[in-house]
Amino acid sequence: MTTRPWQPSASIDALHKRAKVLRTIRDFFTERGALEVETPLLSQATVTDPHIHSMQVQPSSYYLQTSPEYAMKRLLAAGSGPIFQITKAFRQDEVGRLHNPEFTLLEWYRPGYDHHALMDEMDALLQLILHCTTADRISYQAIFQHYLQLNPHTAALEELQQCASQQGIVVKANITQRDTWLQILLSHAIEPQLGQKQPLFLYDFPASQAALAKIRAGNPALASRFEVYYKGMELANGFHELQNAVEQRHRFAKDLAIRQQLQLAQPHCDENFLAALAQGLPDCAGVALGIDRLLMIATSAITLAETMSFDFTRA
Amino acid sequence: MSVYNMNEVRNGTKVILDGDPGVVLENEYVKPGKGQAFNRVKIRNLKTGRVIERTFKSNDSIEGADVVEVETQYLYNDGTLWHFMAHDNYEQYIANEVEMGDAKQWLKEQANCVLTLWNGSPILVAPPIFVILKIAETDPGLRGDTSSGGSKTAKLETGAVIRVPLFLQEGELVKVDTRTGEYVSRAKE
């Protein structure tokens, strides 16, 4: 008789903890006047980001959503006011100790906030759930200068490559994009050290890594984007949200051009989302927080699987 | 030849890196929320034993290595080469001095050894963890001489040189841990 992996990957204790954290989150936002919403998991359009791969559901051709961002912004444009959602998200091929192709996100939006005001609220939430102290805040530039003594906005490609090899990082691929080298340095040499005592908010990313954040003109131009790190792990990513529909369409087109170069699927960009932006997205900030990773910290787990009833290998 | 996608690489997967066979010790998927996904892989080079770390793009692949381990008996040394025979099918294998590495100083005929084969040829010879060997040469050793920490050097019948307690004499048998090269105890035939 073969042994089927029928048992959960999380302990029953961890599931109790999970339920408690979800209740705490709902109470937190309800008390603070945010509306809980649900948006479709299946949508006709999906993300264009060249490094996020969607799953397409046949025979409908709808995509499982990699994040509820576009639909939630459509609600904001329709006048929802502050909203939050706890939802499943799906990303093809993301499997590992800290990744599961199906995972749970908390995403919320605050009209009238910028990324710093949203960091304040993130800080309050993390303190409530993880009983940690106030988060550190440090800019993307300062973190690179602190750990690697280089300026991420001005360092030449060769300087980044040289820094990587000094750090003992050997990449078996020919990488010629500055941003990719910055991401390698951040993920290999910096991230494991971040937030060892209290959470760390990393903010003001290079404009070339803006994703859906506003870009502030200047020298250098900076993306109003932040990430949350705790115990050496990325927990959340937030933006002071881009409102300009023309600029958004341009960013989608740029993503699709890169996708073409990489011979990746060419999804249609989300015209409903673009129409909502054209109608008018309120000035707002939004953030997505990985609930499973949050639970890893709350339960001192080593793997994401220990926080989920059934991880991908048992699903 | 087999090729693995990076997400198929597990601990213990045998791969070829920089032309040498290696065994994967760890494969960590690293993916920033926004940005290229990578796999950080720790690989032990099976020839040198050295552990190296490499980063691959997650959508890349790596060549598999045809590496197997066979249990053998050491037969004899012909002056330059060491000859072995597999327990299960009596297949014979030949290893040179480089492939023998440290193992050569511990082997007496008929010793059981695990050979690591790459494409059918030995690349690594693992001697038994414990061997019992005769002391070929050692000083008589004076009782009460503690200047050398109560031990002295002894050359064993296979050529290995180890530290042994002072009371041991030439012709006696000792049990040795081949992983550390340390004396364990006196032994009987």
Coordinates of C-alpha atoms in Angstrom, one line a residue:
Chain A
M1 CA 0.0 0.0 0.0
T2 CA 1.4 3.4 -0.9
T3 CA 1.4 6.2 1.7
R4 CA -0.6 9.1 0.4
P5 CA 0.4 12.6 1.7
W6 CA -3.1 13.1 3.1
Q7 CA -2.2 14.9 6.2
P8 CA -2.0 18.7 6.5
S9 CA 1.4 20.5 6.1
A10 CA 0.5 22.8 9.0
S11 CA -0.1 21.7 12.6
I12 CA -3.6 22.1 14.0
D13 CA -2.0 24.7 16.3
A14 CA -0.7 26.7 13.4
L15 CA -4.2 26.6 11.8
H16 CA -5.7 28.1 15.1
K17 CA -3.0 30.8 14.9
R18 CA -3.9 31.4 11.3
A19 CA -7.6 31.8 12.1
K20 CA -6.7 34.2 14.9
V21 CA -4.5 36.4 12.8
L22 CA -7.2 36.6 10.1
R23 CA -9.7 37.7 12.7
T24 CA -7.3 40.3 14.1
I25 CA -6.7 41.7 10.6
R26 CA -10.4 42.0 9.9
D27 CA -11.1 43.7 13.2
F28 CA -8.1 46.0 12.7
F29 CA -9.4 47.3 9.4
T30 CA -13.1 47.3 10.3
E31 CA -12.3 49.5 13.4
R32 CA -10.3 51.8 11.1
G33 CA -13.2 52.3 8.7
A34 CA -11.9 50.2 5.7
L35 CA -14.5 48.1 3.8
E36 CA -13.8 44.4 3.3
V37 CA -14.2 43.5 -0.4
E38 CA -13.9 40.5 -2.6
T39 CA -12.8 40.7 -6.3
P40 CA -12.8 38.0 -8.9
L41 CA -10.1 35.3 -8.9
L42 CA -10.8 34.7 -12.5
S43 CA -10.4 37.6 -14.9
Q44 CA -10.1 38.1 -18.7
A45 CA -6.9 40.1 -18.2
T46 CA -3.8 39.7 -16.1
V47 CA -0.6 41.2 -15.0
T48 CA 2.0 42.2 -17.7
D49 CA 5.1 42.1 -15.3
P50 CA 7.7 40.0 -17.2
H51 CA 8.7 38.2 -14.0
I52 CA 5.2 37.2 -12.8
H53 CA 3.6 34.3 -14.7
S54 CA -0.1 33.8 -14.7
M55 CA -2.0 30.5 -14.8
Q56 CA -4.7 30.4 -17.5
V57 CA -7.8 28.3 -16.9
Q58 CA -9.0 26.3 -19.8
P59 CA -11.3 26.3 -21.6
S60 CA -12.5 29.7 -20.5
S61 CA -9.1 31.4 -21.2
Y62 CA -9.6 33.5 -18.0
Y63 CA -6.6 34.0 -15.8
L64 CA -6.2 33.2 -12.1
Q65 CA -5.2 36.5 -10.6
T66 CA -1.7 37.0 -9.4
S67 CA -2.9 39.9 -7.2
P68 CA -6.2 41.7 -6.8
E69 CA -4.7 45.1 -7.6
Y70 CA -6.4 46.0 -10.8
A71 CA -9.9 45.1 -9.6
M72 CA -9.4 46.9 -6.3
K73 CA -8.3 50.0 -8.1
R74 CA -11.5 49.8 -10.2
L75 CA -13.5 49.8 -6.9
L76 CA -11.5 52.8 -5.7
A77 CA -12.2 54.6 -9.0
A78 CA -15.9 53.8 -8.5
G79 CA -15.8 55.6 -5.1
S80 CA -15.4 52.7 -2.7
G81 CA -13.2 54.7 -0.2
P82 CA -10.7 52.7 1.9
I83 CA -10.8 49.0 1.1
F84 CA -9.1 45.8 2.2
Q85 CA -9.2 42.2 1.0
I86 CA -7.9 38.9 2.1
T87 CA -7.6 36.7 -1.0
K88 CA -5.8 33.8 -2.7
A89 CA -3.4 34.8 -5.5
F90 CA -1.8 32.4 -8.0
R91 CA 1.7 32.6 -9.6
Q92 CA 3.0 29.9 -11.9
D93 CA 6.3 28.2 -11.1
E94 CA 6.8 30.0 -7.7
V95 CA 7.7 27.0 -5.5
G96 CA 10.2 26.9 -2.7
R97 CA 10.7 27.3 1.0
L98 CA 9.2 30.8 0.9
H99 CA 6.9 30.3 -2.1
N100 CA 3.7 28.4 -3.0
P101 CA 2.0 28.9 -6.3
E102 CA -1.3 29.5 -4.5
F103 CA -0.9 31.8 -1.5
T104 CA -2.8 34.3 0.6
L105 CA -2.5 38.1 0.3
L106 CA -3.8 40.9 2.4
E107 CA -4.1 43.9 0.1
W108 CA -5.4 47.3 1.2
Y109 CA -5.8 50.8 -0.2
R110 CA -6.1 54.2 1.5
P111 CA -7.3 57.2 -0.4
G112 CA -5.4 60.4 0.6
Y113 CA -2.4 58.4 1.9
D114 CA 1.1 58.4 0.4
H115 CA 3.5 55.5 0.9
H116 CA 4.8 57.0 4.2
A117 CA 1.4 57.3 5.7
L118 CA 0.6 53.7 4.6
M119 CA 3.9 52.6 6.2
D120 CA 2.5 54.0 9.5
E121 CA -0.6 51.9 9.2
M122 CA 1.5 48.8 8.3
D123 CA 3.7 49.4 11.3
A124 CA 0.6 49.5 13.6
L125 CA -0.7 46.2 12.0
L126 CA 2.6 44.4 12.4
Q127 CA 3.0 45.5 16.0
L128 CA -0.5 44.3 16.7
I129 CA 0.0 40.9 15.1
L130 CA 3.6 40.1 15.8
H131 CA 4.1 42.0 19.0
C132 CA 7.2 43.6 17.6
T133 CA 8.5 47.2 18.2
T134 CA 8.3 50.1 15.7
A135 CA 9.8 49.3 12.3
D136 CA 13.0 50.9 11.0
R137 CA 12.7 52.9 7.9
I138 CA 15.6 53.2 5.5
S139 CA 15.8 54.3 1.9
Y140 CA 16.8 51.9 -0.9
Q141 CA 19.9 54.1 -1.5
A142 CA 20.9 54.1 2.2
I143 CA 20.6 50.3 2.5
F144 CA 22.9 49.7 -0.4
Q145 CA 25.4 52.3 0.9
H146 CA 25.2 50.7 4.4
Y147 CA 25.7 47.1 3.4
L148 CA 27.6 47.3 0.1
Q149 CA 29.1 50.8 0.1
L150 CA 27.7 51.6 -3.3
N151 CA 25.1 54.0 -4.7
P152 CA 22.4 52.0 -6.4
H153 CA 21.2 54.9 -8.5
T154 CA 24.6 55.8 -10.0
A155 CA 26.7 52.6 -9.9
A156 CA 27.7 51.4 -13.3
L157 CA 26.9 47.8 -14.4
E158 CA 30.5 46.7 -13.9
E159 CA 30.6 48.1 -10.4
L160 CA 27.5 46.1 -9.5
Q161 CA 29.0 42.9 -11.1
Q162 CA 32.2 43.5 -9.2
C163 CA 30.4 44.0 -5.9
A164 CA 28.5 40.7 -6.5
S165 CA 31.7 38.8 -7.0
Q166 CA 33.3 40.4 -3.9
Q167 CA 30.2 39.1 -2.1
G168 CA 30.9 35.6 -3.4
I169 CA 27.9 35.6 -5.7
V170 CA 28.6 33.7 -8.9
V171 CA 25.7 33.9 -11.4
K172 CA 25.6 31.3 -14.2
A173 CA 23.9 33.6 -16.7
N174 CA 24.8 36.6 -18.7
I175 CA 23.0 39.4 -17.1
T176 CA 23.3 42.9 -18.6
Q177 CA 20.4 44.7 -16.9
R178 CA 21.4 47.0 -14.0
D179 CA 18.1 46.4 -12.2
T180 CA 18.6 42.6 -12.3
W181 CA 22.0 43.0 -10.7
L182 CA 20.5 45.3 -8.0
Q183 CA 17.9 42.7 -7.3
I184 CA 20.6 40.0 -7.1
L185 CA 22.6 42.1 -4.6
L186 CA 19.5 42.9 -2.6
S187 CA 18.2 39.3 -2.4
H188 CA 21.5 37.6 -1.9
A189 CA 23.7 40.0 0.1
I190 CA 21.3 42.4 1.9
E191 CA 17.8 40.8 2.4
P192 CA 19.0 37.9 4.7
Q193 CA 20.3 40.5 7.2
L194 CA 17.2 42.8 7.1
G195 CA 14.8 43.2 10.0
Q196 CA 16.5 40.8 12.4
K197 CA 15.2 42.7 15.5
Q198 CA 12.2 44.7 14.3
P199 CA 10.6 45.0 10.8
L200 CA 12.3 47.2 8.3
F201 CA 10.6 49.3 5.7
L202 CA 12.7 49.9 2.6
Y203 CA 11.4 52.9 0.5
D204 CA 12.1 55.0 -2.5
F205 CA 13.1 52.5 -5.1
P206 CA 14.9 53.4 -8.4
A207 CA 12.4 54.7 -10.9
S208 CA 13.2 51.8 -13.2
Q209 CA 11.7 49.5 -10.5
A210 CA 8.5 51.5 -10.1
A211 CA 6.1 48.8 -11.1
L212 CA 2.7 50.6 -10.4
A213 CA 4.1 53.3 -8.1
K214 CA 4.2 57.0 -8.8
I215 CA 7.6 58.3 -9.9
R216 CA 8.8 61.6 -8.4
A217 CA 10.9 63.7 -10.7
G218 CA 14.4 64.6 -9.5
N219 CA 18.0 63.5 -9.6
P220 CA 17.7 60.6 -9.3
A221 CA 14.0 60.1 -10.0
L222 CA 12.5 57.9 -7.3
A223 CA 9.6 55.5 -7.3
S224 CA 7.2 56.0 -4.3
R225 CA 7.4 52.3 -3.5
F226 CA 8.2 50.5 -0.3
E227 CA 8.9 46.9 0.8
V228 CA 8.6 45.4 4.2
Y229 CA 11.3 43.0 5.5
Y230 CA 11.3 41.0 8.7
K231 CA 13.6 38.2 9.9
G232 CA 15.5 38.4 6.6
M233 CA 12.3 37.9 4.5
E234 CA 10.3 40.1 2.2
L235 CA 6.7 40.4 3.5
A236 CA 5.0 43.2 1.6
N237 CA 5.2 45.6 -1.3
G238 CA 3.4 48.9 -1.4
F239 CA 3.0 52.0 -3.6
H240 CA 1.9 55.5 -3.7
E241 CA -0.3 54.5 -6.6
L242 CA 0.2 55.7 -10.2
Q243 CA -3.0 57.5 -11.3
N244 CA -2.1 58.5 -14.8
A245 CA -3.8 56.2 -17.3
V246 CA -1.5 57.2 -20.2
E247 CA 1.6 56.5 -18.2
Q248 CA 0.1 53.2 -17.0
R249 CA -0.6 52.1 -20.6
H250 CA 3.0 53.0 -21.5
R251 CA 4.3 50.9 -18.6
F252 CA 2.2 47.9 -19.8
A253 CA 3.5 48.3 -23.3
K254 CA 7.1 48.4 -22.0
D255 CA 6.4 45.2 -20.0
L256 CA 4.9 43.5 -23.1
A257 CA 7.9 44.5 -25.2
I258 CA 10.3 42.8 -22.6
R259 CA 8.0 39.8 -22.6
Q260 CA 8.3 39.6 -26.4
Q261 CA 12.1 39.7 -26.1
L262 CA 12.0 36.9 -23.5
Q263 CA 9.5 34.9 -25.7
L264 CA 7.0 34.9 -22.9
A265 CA 3.2 34.9 -23.2
Q266 CA 1.6 38.2 -24.3
P267 CA -1.5 38.7 -22.2
H268 CA -3.8 41.5 -23.1
C269 CA -3.4 44.4 -20.8
D270 CA -6.4 45.0 -18.5
E271 CA -8.5 47.6 -20.5
N272 CA -11.1 47.7 -17.7
F273 CA -8.4 48.8 -15.3
L274 CA -7.1 51.4 -17.8
A275 CA -10.6 52.7 -18.3
A276 CA -11.0 53.1 -14.5
L277 CA -7.7 55.0 -14.3
A278 CA -8.8 57.2 -17.2
Q279 CA -12.1 57.9 -15.3
G280 CA -10.0 58.8 -12.2
L281 CA -8.3 56.9 -9.5
P282 CA -8.3 58.9 -6.2
D283 CA -4.8 59.8 -4.9
C284 CA -4.1 56.7 -2.8
A285 CA -1.5 54.3 -1.5
G286 CA -1.9 50.5 -1.5
V287 CA 0.1 47.5 -0.3
A288 CA 0.0 43.7 -0.5
L289 CA 1.2 41.7 2.5
G290 CA 1.9 37.9 2.3
I291 CA -0.2 36.4 5.0
D292 CA 1.5 33.0 4.9
R293 CA 4.9 34.6 5.5
L294 CA 3.4 36.7 8.2
L295 CA 2.3 33.5 9.8
M296 CA 5.7 32.0 9.4
I297 CA 7.0 34.7 11.7
A298 CA 4.1 34.5 14.1
T299 CA 4.6 30.7 14.5
S300 CA 8.4 30.6 14.1
A301 CA 8.0 28.3 11.0
I302 CA 10.9 27.5 8.7
T303 CA 8.8 26.9 5.6
L304 CA 5.7 28.4 4.1
A305 CA 4.1 25.0 4.0
E306 CA 4.0 24.9 7.8
T307 CA 1.5 27.8 7.7
M308 CA -0.9 26.3 5.1
S309 CA -3.4 23.5 5.5
F310 CA -2.1 21.8 2.5
D311 CA 0.9 23.1 0.6
F312 CA 1.3 22.7 -3.2
T313 CA 2.8 19.2 -3.0
R314 CA -0.2 18.0 -1.0
A315 CA -2.9 20.0 -2.7
Chain B
M1 CA 22.1 13.0 -21.3
S2 CA 19.5 14.2 -18.8
V3 CA 18.9 17.8 -18.2
Y4 CA 17.1 19.3 -15.2
N5 CA 15.0 22.4 -15.0
M6 CA 16.1 24.4 -12.0
N7 CA 12.8 23.7 -10.2
E8 CA 13.4 19.9 -10.6
V9 CA 16.8 20.0 -8.9
R10 CA 16.6 18.4 -5.4
N11 CA 19.0 17.7 -2.6
G12 CA 21.1 14.8 -3.8
T13 CA 20.6 15.5 -7.6
K14 CA 23.8 14.8 -9.4
V15 CA 24.7 17.5 -11.9
I16 CA 27.6 18.7 -14.0
L17 CA 29.0 22.1 -13.1
D18 CA 32.0 23.7 -14.8
G19 CA 32.8 20.3 -16.3
D20 CA 32.9 18.4 -13.0
P21 CA 30.3 16.2 -11.5
G22 CA 28.7 17.4 -8.3
V23 CA 25.9 16.6 -5.9
V24 CA 23.3 19.2 -4.9
L25 CA 23.2 20.0 -1.2
E26 CA 20.7 22.8 -1.3
N27 CA 18.5 24.6 -3.9
E28 CA 16.8 27.7 -2.6
Y29 CA 14.3 29.5 -4.8
V30 CA 14.9 33.3 -4.6
K31 CA 12.3 35.6 -6.1
P32 CA 11.8 39.2 -5.3
G33 CA 8.1 40.3 -5.4
K34 CA 9.1 42.3 -8.5
G35 CA 12.0 40.9 -10.4
Q36 CA 13.8 38.0 -11.9
A37 CA 13.5 34.6 -10.1
F38 CA 16.8 32.8 -9.3
N39 CA 17.8 29.5 -7.7
R40 CA 20.8 29.6 -5.3
V41 CA 22.3 26.2 -5.5
K42 CA 25.0 24.7 -3.2
I43 CA 26.9 21.9 -4.9
R44 CA 29.6 19.6 -3.6
N45 CA 32.2 18.9 -6.3
L46 CA 32.5 15.1 -6.2
K47 CA 36.1 15.1 -7.3
T48 CA 37.5 17.7 -4.9
G49 CA 34.9 17.6 -2.2
R50 CA 34.7 21.4 -2.3
V51 CA 31.3 23.0 -1.8
I52 CA 30.5 25.9 -4.1
E53 CA 27.5 28.1 -4.5
R54 CA 26.1 29.3 -7.8
T55 CA 23.1 31.3 -8.8
F56 CA 21.0 30.3 -11.8
K57 CA 18.0 32.0 -13.5
S58 CA 15.0 29.9 -12.5
N59 CA 14.0 29.3 -16.1
D60 CA 17.5 27.9 -16.9
S61 CA 18.4 24.2 -16.7
I62 CA 21.5 22.2 -15.7
E63 CA 23.0 19.1 -17.1
G64 CA 22.6 15.9 -15.0
A65 CA 25.6 13.8 -14.2
D66 CA 25.5 10.0 -14.5
V67 CA 26.9 9.3 -11.1
V68 CA 26.3 6.1 -9.1
E69 CA 27.8 4.5 -6.1
V70 CA 28.9 0.8 -6.1
E71 CA 30.0 -1.4 -3.2
T72 CA 33.2 -3.2 -4.1
Q73 CA 36.0 -5.2 -2.7
Y74 CA 39.6 -3.9 -3.1
L75 CA 41.6 -6.6 -4.9
Y76 CA 45.1 -5.5 -5.4
N77 CA 47.5 -2.7 -6.5
D78 CA 49.6 -3.5 -9.6
G79 CA 52.3 -0.9 -8.8
T80 CA 50.4 2.1 -10.3
L81 CA 46.7 1.3 -10.3
W82 CA 44.2 0.0 -7.8
H83 CA 41.8 -2.7 -8.8
F84 CA 38.3 -3.3 -7.3
M85 CA 35.4 -5.7 -7.9
A86 CA 31.7 -5.0 -7.4
H87 CA 30.0 -7.2 -4.8
D88 CA 26.8 -7.7 -6.9
N89 CA 28.0 -8.4 -10.4
Y90 CA 31.8 -8.9 -10.1
E91 CA 32.4 -6.0 -12.5
Q92 CA 35.9 -4.8 -12.1
Y93 CA 37.0 -1.2 -11.8
I94 CA 40.4 0.5 -11.9
A95 CA 41.4 3.7 -10.0
N96 CA 44.5 5.8 -10.4
E97 CA 46.4 7.6 -7.6
V98 CA 44.4 10.8 -8.0
E99 CA 41.1 9.0 -7.8
M100 CA 42.3 7.0 -4.8
G101 CA 43.1 10.2 -2.9
D102 CA 43.5 9.5 0.9
A103 CA 41.8 6.1 0.6
K104 CA 45.0 4.5 -0.6
Q105 CA 46.8 4.7 2.7
W106 CA 44.0 2.7 4.5
L107 CA 43.4 -0.2 2.1
K108 CA 44.4 -3.7 2.6
E109 CA 43.4 -6.4 0.1
Q110 CA 39.8 -7.5 0.5
A111 CA 38.7 -4.2 2.2
N112 CA 35.2 -3.1 1.3
C113 CA 35.1 0.2 -0.5
V114 CA 32.4 2.4 -2.0
L115 CA 33.3 3.7 -5.4
T116 CA 31.6 6.7 -6.9
L117 CA 31.4 6.2 -10.6
W118 CA 30.9 9.0 -13.2
N119 CA 30.0 7.7 -16.6
G120 CA 31.1 4.3 -15.4
S121 CA 34.6 5.3 -14.2
P122 CA 35.7 5.8 -10.5
I123 CA 36.1 9.4 -9.4
L124 CA 36.1 8.8 -5.7
V125 CA 37.0 5.9 -3.5
A126 CA 35.6 5.7 0.1
P127 CA 37.5 3.3 2.4
P128 CA 35.6 1.6 5.2
I129 CA 35.0 4.0 8.1
F130 CA 37.0 1.8 10.5
V131 CA 40.0 -0.3 9.5
I132 CA 42.1 -2.7 11.5
L133 CA 45.8 -2.5 10.6
K134 CA 49.1 -3.8 11.9
I135 CA 51.7 -1.5 13.2
A136 CA 54.7 -1.8 10.9
E137 CA 57.1 0.6 12.6
T138 CA 57.2 2.5 15.9
D139 CA 59.7 3.5 18.5
P140 CA 59.6 1.3 21.6
G141 CA 58.2 4.2 23.6
L142 CA 59.3 4.8 27.2
R143 CA 56.7 4.6 29.9
G144 CA 56.5 7.8 31.9
D145 CA 57.5 10.0 28.9
T146 CA 54.7 12.5 28.8
S147 CA 56.6 15.1 26.8
S148 CA 54.7 14.0 23.6
G149 CA 51.3 13.9 25.3
G150 CA 51.4 10.2 26.0
S151 CA 51.5 9.2 22.3
K152 CA 53.9 8.5 19.5
T153 CA 53.9 8.1 15.8
A154 CA 53.4 4.7 14.2
K155 CA 53.6 3.6 10.6
L156 CA 51.0 1.1 9.6
E157 CA 51.3 -1.8 7.2
T158 CA 49.5 0.2 4.5
G159 CA 51.9 3.1 4.8
A160 CA 49.6 5.4 6.8
V161 CA 51.2 7.3 9.7
I162 CA 49.1 7.9 12.9
R163 CA 49.5 8.8 16.5
V164 CA 49.1 5.8 18.9
P165 CA 49.5 5.4 22.7
L166 CA 53.0 4.7 24.0
F167 CA 52.3 1.2 25.1
L168 CA 51.7 -0.1 21.6
Q169 CA 54.5 -2.1 19.9
E170 CA 55.4 -3.2 16.4
G171 CA 53.2 -6.1 15.1
E172 CA 50.2 -5.1 17.2
L173 CA 46.8 -4.4 15.6
V174 CA 45.0 -1.1 15.9
K175 CA 41.5 0.1 14.9
V176 CA 41.6 3.5 13.1
D177 CA 38.8 5.9 12.1
T178 CA 39.6 6.7 8.4
R179 CA 37.5 9.9 8.5
T180 CA 39.8 11.5 10.9
G181 CA 42.9 9.3 10.7
E182 CA 42.8 8.8 14.5
Y183 CA 43.6 5.8 16.6
V184 CA 40.4 4.3 18.1
S185 CA 41.6 1.2 20.1
R186 CA 43.7 -1.8 20.2
A187 CA 42.3 -4.7 18.1
K188 CA 42.5 -8.4 17.9
E189 CA 42.8 -10.5 14.7

